[in-house]
């Protein structure tokens, strides 16, 4: 992918015009846009949730975007994984995504990592990042990502879906509950049924959270779990707290403030 | 006592309803775990989900030992990991 050669301290004429409609939101402004430009964000998993999450991070002007996925595009992905198209069947999801994200916004840097999130790879993958969107499709990988993010003090924007439902929360190591505080036990499911528009919502909620945290806008989903049920049209914000007995985030200190 | 129970995801599917009103008669307090066990007797499909069940009382996530009182709103649901 082409390197982003633009200075990180200013917005070019092209960037000012490209981002004009969000910079002009009351309380947003150029300063916050510059924060997005300086940010390095990882999208872990480019499935249904990761597709929308990464597309909106790209068009919002997140300066450096890394997409991680070891999988290849399958036909049954295409009901929801909108960054992958029929012509991409059998090819790398990370590359398929990165190619399109770069076209969506040539002003940002996009990196593809065709790798799995494993205990061996995860710390290196997360090093130096400002945040990671957890769009992984299985609990073992989500837990590995959680544990590494706790070690490195990296915020995790958790997003998941099933059927017509969305869950999202913002995990700040040392401040909020971690994924293991929230879900001490995983739910085994061979195949999770998902409507594409719902996966898209999950990704967009996590991306909105990431943009707000980087830009310094409150409130966020810290210490709260969002449950959205699109079938019955229910929306709940559940207060969640750290489990004092959680072996994984016990003693983790905050990088915040 | 009476409580309202909201059900999400697989718990909603297991009961076949998004919410139920539960009348516990003369009982004036019960733990979230005991309430779930009572529901699982009425809706046996909930039994399989017991180990992964998360409980919320009046919008706060709680553990199974948390007390539920008359008029409380309780929610039960499983973890979610799909993408
Ligand atoms: Zn924890």
mmCIF file of C-alpha atoms and ligand atoms in Angstrom:
data_model
loop_
_atom_site.group_PDB
_atom_site.id
_atom_site.type_symbol
_atom_site.label_atom_id
_atom_site.label_comp_id
_atom_site.label_asym_id
_atom_site.label_seq_id
_atom_site.Cartn_x
_atom_site.Cartn_y
_atom_site.Cartn_z
ATOM 1 C CA UNK A 1 0.000 0.000 0.000
ATOM 2 C CA UNK A 2 1.109 3.556 -0.752
ATOM 3 C CA UNK A 3 2.577 5.476 2.172
ATOM 4 C CA UNK A 4 0.779 8.521 3.468
ATOM 5 C CA UNK A 5 3.300 11.283 2.829
ATOM 6 C CA UNK A 6 1.217 14.149 4.148
ATOM 7 C CA UNK A 7 2.269 16.033 7.277
ATOM 8 C CA UNK A 8 0.355 15.001 10.407
ATOM 9 C CA UNK A 9 0.302 18.512 11.835
ATOM 10 C CA UNK A 10 -2.000 20.125 9.295
ATOM 11 C CA UNK A 11 -4.914 19.298 7.041
ATOM 12 C CA UNK A 12 -4.254 19.737 3.328
ATOM 13 C CA UNK A 13 -6.671 21.713 1.154
ATOM 14 C CA UNK A 14 -8.015 18.395 -0.169
ATOM 15 C CA UNK A 15 -8.499 17.030 3.365
ATOM 16 C CA UNK A 16 -10.261 20.182 4.512
ATOM 17 C CA UNK A 17 -12.736 19.771 1.695
ATOM 18 C CA UNK A 18 -13.055 15.984 2.059
ATOM 19 C CA UNK A 19 -13.886 16.189 5.778
ATOM 20 C CA UNK A 20 -15.782 19.485 5.695
ATOM 21 C CA UNK A 21 -19.161 17.955 6.526
ATOM 22 C CA UNK A 22 -17.930 16.323 9.740
ATOM 23 C CA UNK A 23 -15.513 19.100 10.759
ATOM 24 C CA UNK A 24 -18.494 21.472 10.603
ATOM 25 C CA UNK A 25 -20.445 19.419 13.190
ATOM 26 C CA UNK A 26 -20.838 21.663 16.248
ATOM 27 C CA UNK A 27 -18.072 20.767 18.712
ATOM 28 C CA UNK A 28 -16.006 18.775 16.178
ATOM 29 C CA UNK A 29 -13.744 21.190 14.333
ATOM 30 C CA UNK A 30 -10.324 20.888 12.662
ATOM 31 C CA UNK A 31 -8.496 20.046 15.905
ATOM 32 C CA UNK A 32 -10.471 16.853 16.343
ATOM 33 C CA UNK A 33 -10.055 16.000 12.647
ATOM 34 C CA UNK A 34 -6.282 16.303 13.120
ATOM 35 C CA UNK A 35 -6.511 13.867 16.037
ATOM 36 C CA UNK A 36 -8.176 11.369 13.694
ATOM 37 C CA UNK A 37 -5.422 11.957 11.143
ATOM 38 C CA UNK A 38 -2.741 11.162 13.752
ATOM 39 C CA UNK A 39 -4.539 8.017 14.967
ATOM 40 C CA UNK A 40 -3.509 4.447 14.310
ATOM 41 C CA UNK A 41 -6.413 2.022 14.481
ATOM 42 C CA UNK A 42 -6.583 -1.723 13.947
ATOM 43 C CA UNK A 43 -9.664 -3.559 12.759
ATOM 44 C CA UNK A 44 -9.376 -7.169 13.933
ATOM 45 C CA UNK A 45 -11.523 -9.373 11.710
ATOM 46 C CA UNK A 46 -12.905 -8.157 8.385
ATOM 47 C CA UNK A 47 -16.241 -9.925 8.343
ATOM 48 C CA UNK A 48 -19.668 -8.320 8.506
ATOM 49 C CA UNK A 49 -18.845 -6.134 11.495
ATOM 50 C CA UNK A 50 -15.296 -5.351 10.357
ATOM 51 C CA UNK A 51 -16.451 -4.364 6.853
ATOM 52 C CA UNK A 52 -18.606 -1.484 8.013
ATOM 53 C CA UNK A 53 -16.282 -0.558 10.899
ATOM 54 C CA UNK A 54 -13.268 -0.215 8.598
ATOM 55 C CA UNK A 55 -15.114 1.591 5.795
ATOM 56 C CA UNK A 56 -16.354 4.321 8.115
ATOM 57 C CA UNK A 57 -12.974 4.634 9.858
ATOM 58 C CA UNK A 58 -11.404 5.074 6.417
ATOM 59 C CA UNK A 59 -13.797 7.729 5.160
ATOM 60 C CA UNK A 60 -13.644 9.550 8.525
ATOM 61 C CA UNK A 61 -9.921 10.097 7.941
ATOM 62 C CA UNK A 62 -8.250 7.821 10.501
ATOM 63 C CA UNK A 63 -4.644 8.362 9.393
ATOM 64 C CA UNK A 64 -3.424 4.798 9.697
ATOM 65 C CA UNK A 65 -5.709 1.808 9.405
ATOM 66 C CA UNK A 66 -4.573 -1.816 9.722
ATOM 67 C CA UNK A 67 -6.905 -4.673 8.855
ATOM 68 C CA UNK A 68 -6.191 -8.145 10.216
ATOM 69 C CA UNK A 69 -7.801 -11.331 8.922
ATOM 70 C CA UNK A 70 -6.343 -14.716 8.024
ATOM 71 C CA UNK A 71 -9.442 -15.882 6.162
ATOM 72 C CA UNK A 72 -10.448 -16.125 2.525
ATOM 73 C CA UNK A 73 -13.698 -14.857 1.059
ATOM 74 C CA UNK A 74 -16.497 -17.459 0.883
ATOM 75 C CA UNK A 75 -19.877 -17.219 -0.817
ATOM 76 C CA UNK A 76 -21.743 -17.450 2.517
ATOM 77 C CA UNK A 77 -19.877 -14.316 3.697
ATOM 78 C CA UNK A 78 -21.496 -12.127 1.080
ATOM 79 C CA UNK A 79 -24.834 -11.556 2.851
ATOM 80 C CA UNK A 80 -23.030 -9.228 5.262
ATOM 81 C CA UNK A 81 -19.337 -8.754 4.511
ATOM 82 C CA UNK A 82 -19.823 -5.846 2.163
ATOM 83 C CA UNK A 83 -16.125 -5.121 1.566
ATOM 84 C CA UNK A 84 -15.812 -8.496 -0.175
ATOM 85 C CA UNK A 85 -17.456 -9.081 -3.546
ATOM 86 C CA UNK A 86 -18.140 -12.110 -5.723
ATOM 87 C CA UNK A 87 -14.969 -11.477 -7.737
ATOM 88 C CA UNK A 88 -12.954 -11.829 -4.492
ATOM 89 C CA UNK A 89 -14.146 -15.388 -3.701
ATOM 90 C CA UNK A 90 -11.222 -17.537 -2.568
ATOM 91 C CA UNK A 91 -8.887 -14.562 -2.055
ATOM 92 C CA UNK A 92 -7.480 -13.007 1.144
ATOM 93 C CA UNK A 93 -10.011 -11.005 3.148
ATOM 94 C CA UNK A 94 -7.326 -8.681 4.498
ATOM 95 C CA UNK A 95 -6.136 -7.828 0.966
ATOM 96 C CA UNK A 96 -9.655 -7.607 -0.432
ATOM 97 C CA UNK A 97 -10.539 -5.131 2.320
ATOM 98 C CA UNK A 98 -7.331 -3.076 2.163
ATOM 99 C CA UNK A 99 -7.594 -2.621 -1.620
ATOM 100 C CA UNK A 100 -11.078 -1.157 -1.359
ATOM 101 C CA UNK A 101 -10.391 0.928 1.746
ATOM 102 C CA UNK A 102 -7.482 2.581 -0.039
ATOM 103 C CA UNK A 103 -9.819 3.438 -2.910
ATOM 104 C CA UNK A 104 -12.432 4.782 -0.505
ATOM 105 C CA UNK A 105 -9.852 7.199 0.898
ATOM 106 C CA UNK A 106 -6.461 7.547 -0.839
ATOM 107 C CA UNK A 107 -5.428 10.153 1.767
ATOM 108 C CA UNK A 108 -4.960 7.532 4.500
ATOM 109 C CA UNK A 109 -2.496 4.717 5.025
ATOM 110 C CA UNK A 110 -3.964 1.209 4.891
ATOM 111 C CA UNK A 111 -2.082 -1.940 5.872
ATOM 112 C CA UNK A 112 -3.277 -5.517 5.364
ATOM 113 C CA UNK A 113 -2.144 -8.268 7.748
ATOM 114 C CA UNK A 114 -3.076 -11.742 6.526
ATOM 115 C CA UNK A 115 -2.664 -13.253 9.975
ATOM 116 C CA UNK A 116 -4.641 -14.895 12.762
ATOM 117 C CA UNK A 117 -4.840 -13.334 16.204
ATOM 118 C CA UNK A 118 -2.862 -15.853 18.251
ATOM 119 C CA UNK A 119 -1.101 -15.655 21.599
ATOM 120 C CA UNK A 120 2.195 -15.573 19.699
ATOM 121 C CA UNK A 121 1.259 -12.882 17.180
ATOM 122 C CA UNK A 122 -1.078 -10.580 19.072
ATOM 123 C CA UNK A 123 1.319 -8.396 21.090
ATOM 124 C CA UNK A 124 3.359 -7.525 18.026
ATOM 125 C CA UNK A 125 0.225 -6.837 15.993
ATOM 126 C CA UNK A 126 -1.149 -4.413 18.611
ATOM 127 C CA UNK A 127 2.079 -2.591 19.409
ATOM 128 C CA UNK A 128 1.867 1.175 18.968
ATOM 129 C CA UNK A 129 -1.816 1.263 18.102
ATOM 130 C CA UNK A 130 -4.253 3.800 19.549
ATOM 131 C CA UNK A 131 -7.168 1.388 19.562
ATOM 132 C CA UNK A 132 -8.499 -1.831 18.155
ATOM 133 C CA UNK A 133 -11.977 -2.616 16.899
ATOM 134 C CA UNK A 134 -12.831 -6.155 17.986
ATOM 135 C CA UNK A 135 -14.795 -7.562 15.059
ATOM 136 C CA UNK A 136 -13.610 -11.148 15.514
ATOM 137 C CA UNK A 137 -16.071 -13.966 14.937
ATOM 138 C CA UNK A 138 -15.139 -16.287 17.813
ATOM 139 C CA UNK A 139 -14.603 -16.075 21.552
ATOM 140 C CA UNK A 140 -11.130 -17.663 21.794
ATOM 141 C CA UNK A 141 -9.696 -14.969 19.485
ATOM 142 C CA UNK A 142 -11.653 -12.209 21.209
ATOM 143 C CA UNK A 143 -10.223 -13.305 24.575
ATOM 144 C CA UNK A 144 -6.660 -13.370 23.196
ATOM 145 C CA UNK A 145 -7.163 -9.840 21.844
ATOM 146 C CA UNK A 146 -8.628 -8.717 25.190
ATOM 147 C CA UNK A 147 -5.729 -10.095 27.225
ATOM 148 C CA UNK A 148 -3.103 -8.487 24.972
ATOM 149 C CA UNK A 149 -4.906 -5.140 24.948
ATOM 150 C CA UNK A 150 -4.940 -5.206 28.774
ATOM 151 C CA UNK A 151 -1.190 -5.806 28.809
ATOM 152 C CA UNK A 152 -0.496 -2.955 26.393
ATOM 153 C CA UNK A 153 -3.155 -0.555 27.709
ATOM 154 C CA UNK A 154 -4.866 -0.384 24.315
ATOM 155 C CA UNK A 155 -8.572 0.547 24.160
ATOM 156 C CA UNK A 156 -10.820 -2.096 22.595
ATOM 157 C CA UNK A 157 -14.054 -1.207 20.854
ATOM 158 C CA UNK A 158 -16.003 -4.416 21.222
ATOM 159 C CA UNK A 159 -18.756 -5.166 18.704
ATOM 160 C CA UNK A 160 -20.709 -8.358 18.141
ATOM 161 C CA UNK A 161 -23.957 -9.479 16.591
ATOM 162 C CA UNK A 162 -26.291 -12.439 16.295
ATOM 163 C CA UNK A 163 -29.560 -12.615 14.382
ATOM 164 C CA UNK A 164 -31.139 -9.180 14.702
ATOM 165 C CA UNK A 165 -29.161 -8.177 17.802
ATOM 166 C CA UNK A 166 -26.101 -6.017 18.386
ATOM 167 C CA UNK A 167 -23.830 -5.759 21.435
ATOM 168 C CA UNK A 168 -21.168 -3.117 21.903
ATOM 169 C CA UNK A 169 -18.999 -1.740 24.662
ATOM 170 C CA UNK A 170 -15.812 0.305 24.981
ATOM 171 C CA UNK A 171 -13.064 -1.360 26.994
ATOM 172 C CA UNK A 172 -10.398 0.878 28.554
ATOM 173 C CA UNK A 173 -7.766 -1.216 30.366
ATOM 174 C CA UNK A 174 -7.706 -0.420 34.073
ATOM 175 C CA UNK A 175 -10.847 1.712 33.847
ATOM 176 C CA UNK A 176 -13.702 -0.415 32.564
ATOM 177 C CA UNK A 177 -14.554 -4.104 32.787
ATOM 178 C CA UNK A 178 -12.616 -6.237 30.311
ATOM 179 C CA UNK A 179 -14.249 -8.773 28.002
ATOM 180 C CA UNK A 180 -13.632 -11.516 30.572
ATOM 181 C CA UNK A 181 -15.317 -9.471 33.334
ATOM 182 C CA UNK A 182 -18.294 -9.029 31.014
ATOM 183 C CA UNK A 183 -18.370 -12.558 29.594
ATOM 184 C CA UNK A 184 -16.510 -14.945 31.942
ATOM 185 C CA UNK A 185 -17.762 -17.893 29.894
ATOM 186 C CA UNK A 186 -18.068 -18.122 26.143
ATOM 187 C CA UNK A 187 -21.053 -19.299 24.181
ATOM 188 C CA UNK A 188 -20.137 -22.122 21.785
ATOM 189 C CA UNK A 189 -21.797 -21.724 18.419
ATOM 190 C CA UNK A 190 -20.653 -23.430 15.237
ATOM 191 C CA UNK A 191 -22.421 -20.931 12.991
ATOM 192 C CA UNK A 192 -23.937 -17.636 14.118
ATOM 193 C CA UNK A 193 -26.945 -16.533 12.030
ATOM 194 C CA UNK A 194 -26.635 -12.806 11.199
ATOM 195 C CA UNK A 195 -28.508 -10.249 9.124
ATOM 196 C CA UNK A 196 -26.052 -8.082 7.183
ATOM 197 C CA UNK A 197 -27.612 -4.754 8.121
ATOM 198 C CA UNK A 198 -27.312 -5.705 11.803
ATOM 199 C CA UNK A 199 -23.610 -6.609 11.432
ATOM 200 C CA UNK A 200 -23.195 -3.217 9.768
ATOM 201 C CA UNK A 201 -24.804 -1.484 12.738
ATOM 202 C CA UNK A 202 -22.502 -3.281 15.178
ATOM 203 C CA UNK A 203 -19.472 -2.096 13.216
ATOM 204 C CA UNK A 204 -20.776 1.440 12.913
ATOM 205 C CA UNK A 205 -21.452 1.719 16.640
ATOM 206 C CA UNK A 206 -17.900 0.567 17.450
ATOM 207 C CA UNK A 207 -16.449 2.962 14.868
ATOM 208 C CA UNK A 208 -18.454 5.877 16.243
ATOM 209 C CA UNK A 209 -17.088 5.004 19.701
ATOM 210 C CA UNK A 210 -13.507 4.881 18.384
ATOM 211 C CA UNK A 211 -13.859 8.224 16.605
ATOM 212 C CA UNK A 212 -15.335 9.817 19.739
ATOM 213 C CA UNK A 213 -12.631 8.465 22.027
ATOM 214 C CA UNK A 214 -9.842 9.641 19.709
ATOM 215 C CA UNK A 215 -11.479 13.008 19.138
ATOM 216 C CA UNK A 216 -12.088 13.437 22.870
ATOM 217 C CA UNK A 217 -15.883 13.441 22.760
ATOM 218 C CA UNK A 218 -18.009 12.088 25.630
ATOM 219 C CA UNK A 219 -20.007 10.166 26.662
ATOM 220 C CA UNK A 220 -18.937 6.791 25.365
ATOM 221 C CA UNK A 221 -19.872 3.171 26.039
ATOM 222 C CA UNK A 222 -17.284 2.944 28.840
ATOM 223 C CA UNK A 223 -18.766 0.819 31.661
ATOM 224 C CA UNK A 224 -21.912 0.241 29.628
ATOM 225 C CA UNK A 225 -23.073 -2.553 27.376
ATOM 226 C CA UNK A 226 -25.297 -1.518 24.514
ATOM 227 C CA UNK A 227 -27.894 -4.092 23.513
ATOM 228 C CA UNK A 228 -29.868 -3.346 20.365
ATOM 229 C CA UNK A 229 -32.592 -5.718 19.241
ATOM 230 C CA UNK A 230 -33.587 -4.770 15.708
ATOM 231 C CA UNK A 231 -36.394 -7.334 15.472
ATOM 232 C CA UNK A 232 -38.350 -6.172 18.518
ATOM 233 C CA UNK A 233 -37.004 -2.599 18.350
ATOM 234 C CA UNK A 234 -35.473 -2.582 21.834
ATOM 235 C CA UNK A 235 -32.472 -0.573 22.924
ATOM 236 C CA UNK A 236 -30.851 -1.068 26.360
ATOM 237 C CA UNK A 237 -27.784 0.479 27.973
ATOM 238 C CA UNK A 238 -26.755 -1.876 30.780
ATOM 239 C CA UNK A 239 -24.364 -0.672 33.500
ATOM 240 C CA UNK A 240 -21.430 -3.060 33.774
ATOM 241 C CA UNK A 241 -18.610 -3.084 36.313
ATOM 242 C CA UNK A 242 -15.191 -4.643 36.764
ATOM 243 C CA UNK A 243 -15.126 -8.054 38.358
ATOM 244 C CA UNK A 244 -12.762 -7.664 41.346
ATOM 245 C CA UNK A 245 -11.861 -11.347 40.963
ATOM 246 C CA UNK A 246 -11.054 -11.131 37.217
ATOM 247 C CA UNK A 247 -7.581 -12.616 36.923
ATOM 248 C CA UNK A 248 -7.016 -10.852 33.626
ATOM 249 C CA UNK A 249 -7.603 -7.201 34.466
ATOM 250 C CA UNK A 250 -6.750 -7.350 38.160
ATOM 251 C CA UNK A 251 -3.919 -4.916 38.835
ATOM 252 C CA UNK A 252 -4.086 -3.428 35.328
ATOM 253 C CA UNK A 253 -3.374 0.270 35.598
ATOM 254 C CA UNK A 254 -4.850 2.897 33.387
ATOM 255 C CA UNK A 255 -3.013 4.819 30.678
ATOM 256 C CA UNK A 256 -5.824 7.332 30.763
ATOM 257 C CA UNK A 257 -5.649 10.858 32.097
ATOM 258 C CA UNK B 1 -44.217 -10.161 44.262
ATOM 259 C CA UNK B 2 -44.241 -9.574 40.529
ATOM 260 C CA UNK B 3 -41.277 -8.964 38.258
ATOM 261 C CA UNK B 4 -40.857 -8.243 34.569
ATOM 262 C CA UNK B 5 -38.270 -10.384 32.794
ATOM 263 C CA UNK B 6 -36.714 -9.285 29.483
ATOM 264 C CA UNK B 7 -35.143 -11.960 27.298
ATOM 265 C CA UNK B 8 -32.570 -11.436 24.561
ATOM 266 C CA UNK B 9 -30.894 -13.544 21.874
ATOM 267 C CA UNK B 10 -31.010 -17.324 22.559
ATOM 268 C CA UNK B 11 -32.955 -16.717 25.782
ATOM 269 C CA UNK B 12 -35.630 -14.926 23.786
ATOM 270 C CA UNK B 13 -35.734 -17.854 21.342
ATOM 271 C CA UNK B 14 -35.859 -20.427 24.180
ATOM 272 C CA UNK B 15 -38.893 -18.789 25.786
ATOM 273 C CA UNK B 16 -40.517 -17.709 22.531
ATOM 274 C CA UNK B 17 -41.246 -14.248 23.952
ATOM 275 C CA UNK B 18 -39.238 -11.050 24.308
ATOM 276 C CA UNK B 19 -40.536 -10.450 27.837
ATOM 277 C CA UNK B 20 -42.685 -12.113 30.480
ATOM 278 C CA UNK B 21 -44.405 -11.021 33.675
ATOM 279 C CA UNK B 22 -43.614 -13.405 36.515
ATOM 280 C CA UNK B 23 -45.959 -13.629 39.503
ATOM 281 C CA UNK B 24 -44.127 -15.147 42.474
ATOM 282 C CA UNK B 25 -47.132 -15.019 44.804
ATOM 283 C CA UNK B 26 -46.228 -14.608 48.453
ATOM 284 C CA UNK B 27 -42.458 -14.702 47.875
ATOM 285 C CA UNK B 28 -41.101 -11.225 48.669
ATOM 286 C CA UNK B 29 -37.468 -11.687 47.633
ATOM 287 C CA UNK B 30 -35.535 -14.052 45.420
ATOM 288 C CA UNK B 31 -32.036 -14.151 43.922
ATOM 289 C CA UNK B 32 -31.504 -13.690 40.196
ATOM 290 C CA UNK B 33 -30.207 -17.272 40.055
ATOM 291 C CA UNK B 34 -33.277 -18.695 41.800
ATOM 292 C CA UNK B 35 -35.564 -16.714 39.518
ATOM 293 C CA UNK B 36 -33.761 -18.182 36.513
ATOM 294 C CA UNK B 37 -34.150 -21.721 37.887
ATOM 295 C CA UNK B 38 -37.903 -21.174 38.329
ATOM 296 C CA UNK B 39 -38.177 -19.932 34.749
ATOM 297 C CA UNK B 40 -36.169 -22.914 33.498
ATOM 298 C CA UNK B 41 -38.750 -25.251 35.038
ATOM 299 C CA UNK B 42 -41.465 -23.518 33.050
ATOM 300 C CA UNK B 43 -39.351 -23.103 29.894
ATOM 301 C CA UNK B 44 -37.036 -26.186 29.797
ATOM 302 C CA UNK B 45 -35.015 -24.836 26.845
ATOM 303 C CA UNK B 46 -33.513 -22.300 29.280
ATOM 304 C CA UNK B 47 -31.766 -25.117 31.180
ATOM 305 C CA UNK B 48 -29.096 -25.620 28.524
ATOM 306 C CA UNK B 49 -28.257 -21.910 28.654
ATOM 307 C CA UNK B 50 -27.955 -21.745 32.459
ATOM 308 C CA UNK B 51 -24.144 -21.849 32.561
ATOM 309 C CA UNK B 52 -23.675 -18.948 30.163
ATOM 310 C CA UNK B 53 -26.583 -16.837 31.371
ATOM 311 C CA UNK B 54 -25.925 -13.194 32.266
ATOM 312 C CA UNK B 55 -28.337 -11.358 34.543
ATOM 313 C CA UNK B 56 -29.337 -7.713 34.752
ATOM 314 C CA UNK B 57 -31.504 -6.183 37.491
ATOM 315 C CA UNK B 58 -32.865 -2.693 36.925
ATOM 316 C CA UNK B 59 -30.255 -2.034 34.229
ATOM 317 C CA UNK B 60 -27.233 -3.145 36.302
ATOM 318 C CA UNK B 61 -25.421 -6.342 35.392
ATOM 319 C CA UNK B 62 -25.363 -8.529 38.523
ATOM 320 C CA UNK B 63 -24.264 -11.982 39.635
ATOM 321 C CA UNK B 64 -26.624 -14.886 40.350
ATOM 322 C CA UNK B 65 -26.692 -14.042 44.088
ATOM 323 C CA UNK B 66 -28.148 -10.567 43.548
ATOM 324 C CA UNK B 67 -31.551 -9.985 45.098
ATOM 325 C CA UNK B 68 -34.637 -9.291 43.034
ATOM 326 C CA UNK B 69 -37.539 -7.413 44.658
ATOM 327 C CA UNK B 70 -41.156 -6.691 43.807
ATOM 328 C CA UNK B 71 -41.466 -4.503 40.734
ATOM 329 C CA UNK B 72 -37.893 -5.022 39.544
ATOM 330 C CA UNK B 73 -37.058 -5.408 35.878
ATOM 331 C CA UNK B 74 -34.752 -8.350 35.213
ATOM 332 C CA UNK B 75 -33.040 -9.357 31.975
ATOM 333 C CA UNK B 76 -31.406 -12.647 30.998
ATOM 334 C CA UNK B 77 -29.204 -13.184 27.956
ATOM 335 C CA UNK B 78 -26.121 -15.114 26.757
ATOM 336 C CA UNK B 79 -22.715 -13.758 25.670
ATOM 337 C CA UNK B 80 -22.580 -12.733 21.987
ATOM 338 C CA UNK B 81 -19.559 -13.202 19.766
ATOM 339 C CA UNK B 82 -20.710 -13.240 16.140
ATOM 340 C CA UNK B 83 -19.484 -10.893 13.426
HETATM 341 ZN ZN1 LIG C 1 -11.515 -8.339 33.606
#
